[in-house]
Coordinates of C-alpha atoms in Angstrom, one line a residue:
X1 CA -132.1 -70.8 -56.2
X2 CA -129.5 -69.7 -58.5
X3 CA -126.0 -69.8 -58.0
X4 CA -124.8 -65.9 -57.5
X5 CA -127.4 -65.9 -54.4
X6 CA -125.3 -67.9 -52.2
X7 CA -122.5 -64.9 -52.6
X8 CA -124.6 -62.5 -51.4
X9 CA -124.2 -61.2 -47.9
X10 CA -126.9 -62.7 -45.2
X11 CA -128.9 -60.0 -43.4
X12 CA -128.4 -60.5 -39.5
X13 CA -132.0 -62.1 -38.2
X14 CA -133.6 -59.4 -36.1
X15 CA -136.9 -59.5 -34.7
X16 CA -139.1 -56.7 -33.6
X17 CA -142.1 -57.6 -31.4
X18 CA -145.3 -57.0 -33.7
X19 CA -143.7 -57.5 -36.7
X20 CA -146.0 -58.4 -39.9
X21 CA -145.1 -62.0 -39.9
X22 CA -146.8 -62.9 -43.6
X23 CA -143.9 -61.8 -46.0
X24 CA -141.7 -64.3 -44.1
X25 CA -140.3 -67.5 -45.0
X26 CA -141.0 -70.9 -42.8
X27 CA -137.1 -71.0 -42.7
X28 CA -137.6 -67.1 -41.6
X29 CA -140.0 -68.3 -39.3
X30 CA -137.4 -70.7 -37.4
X31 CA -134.4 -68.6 -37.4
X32 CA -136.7 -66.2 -35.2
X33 CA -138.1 -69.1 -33.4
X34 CA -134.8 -70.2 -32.7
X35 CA -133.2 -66.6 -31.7
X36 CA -136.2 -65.8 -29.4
X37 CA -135.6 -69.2 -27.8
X38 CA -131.8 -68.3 -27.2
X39 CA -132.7 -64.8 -25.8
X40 CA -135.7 -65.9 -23.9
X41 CA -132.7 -68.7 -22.0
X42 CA -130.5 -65.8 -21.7
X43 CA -132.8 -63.6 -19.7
X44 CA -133.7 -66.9 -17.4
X45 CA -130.2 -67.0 -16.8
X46 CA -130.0 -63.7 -15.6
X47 CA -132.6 -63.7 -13.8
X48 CA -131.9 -66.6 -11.7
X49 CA -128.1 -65.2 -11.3
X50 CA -129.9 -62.0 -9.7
X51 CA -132.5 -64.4 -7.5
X52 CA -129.3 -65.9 -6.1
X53 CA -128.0 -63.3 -5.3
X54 CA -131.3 -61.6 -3.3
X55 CA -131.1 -65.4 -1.6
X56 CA -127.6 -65.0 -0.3
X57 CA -128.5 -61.6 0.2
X58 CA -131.4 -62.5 2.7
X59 CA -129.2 -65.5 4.0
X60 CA -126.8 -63.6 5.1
X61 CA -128.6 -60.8 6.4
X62 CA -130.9 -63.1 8.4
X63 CA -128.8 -64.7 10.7

């Protein structure tokens, strides 16, 4: 790696579903890894944030 690639600017890691996969890095490879883990907690968040809701929701609405 040379010294004058370190300056230049870092592509934001992006994944698309499907993508070709075999022009990738293993350190490619992780940052995706790593992102999809992070989104894939995010959505379990929500969705237990909207499955608390549907339980108060029923709670409330049977008693």
């Amino acid at each position: 790696m040379s010294f004058f690639e370190d300056d230049r600017p870092k592509k934001p890691v992006t994944h698309e579903i499907g993508a070709d996969l075999s022009l990738l890095s293993a350190d490619e490879l992780d940052s995706r890894v790593r992102l999809l883990k992070e989104e894939i907690a995010r959505l379990e968040a929500e969705k237990e944030r909207k499955l608390a809701g549907r339980r108060a929701a029923d709670s409330f609405f049977k008693s």
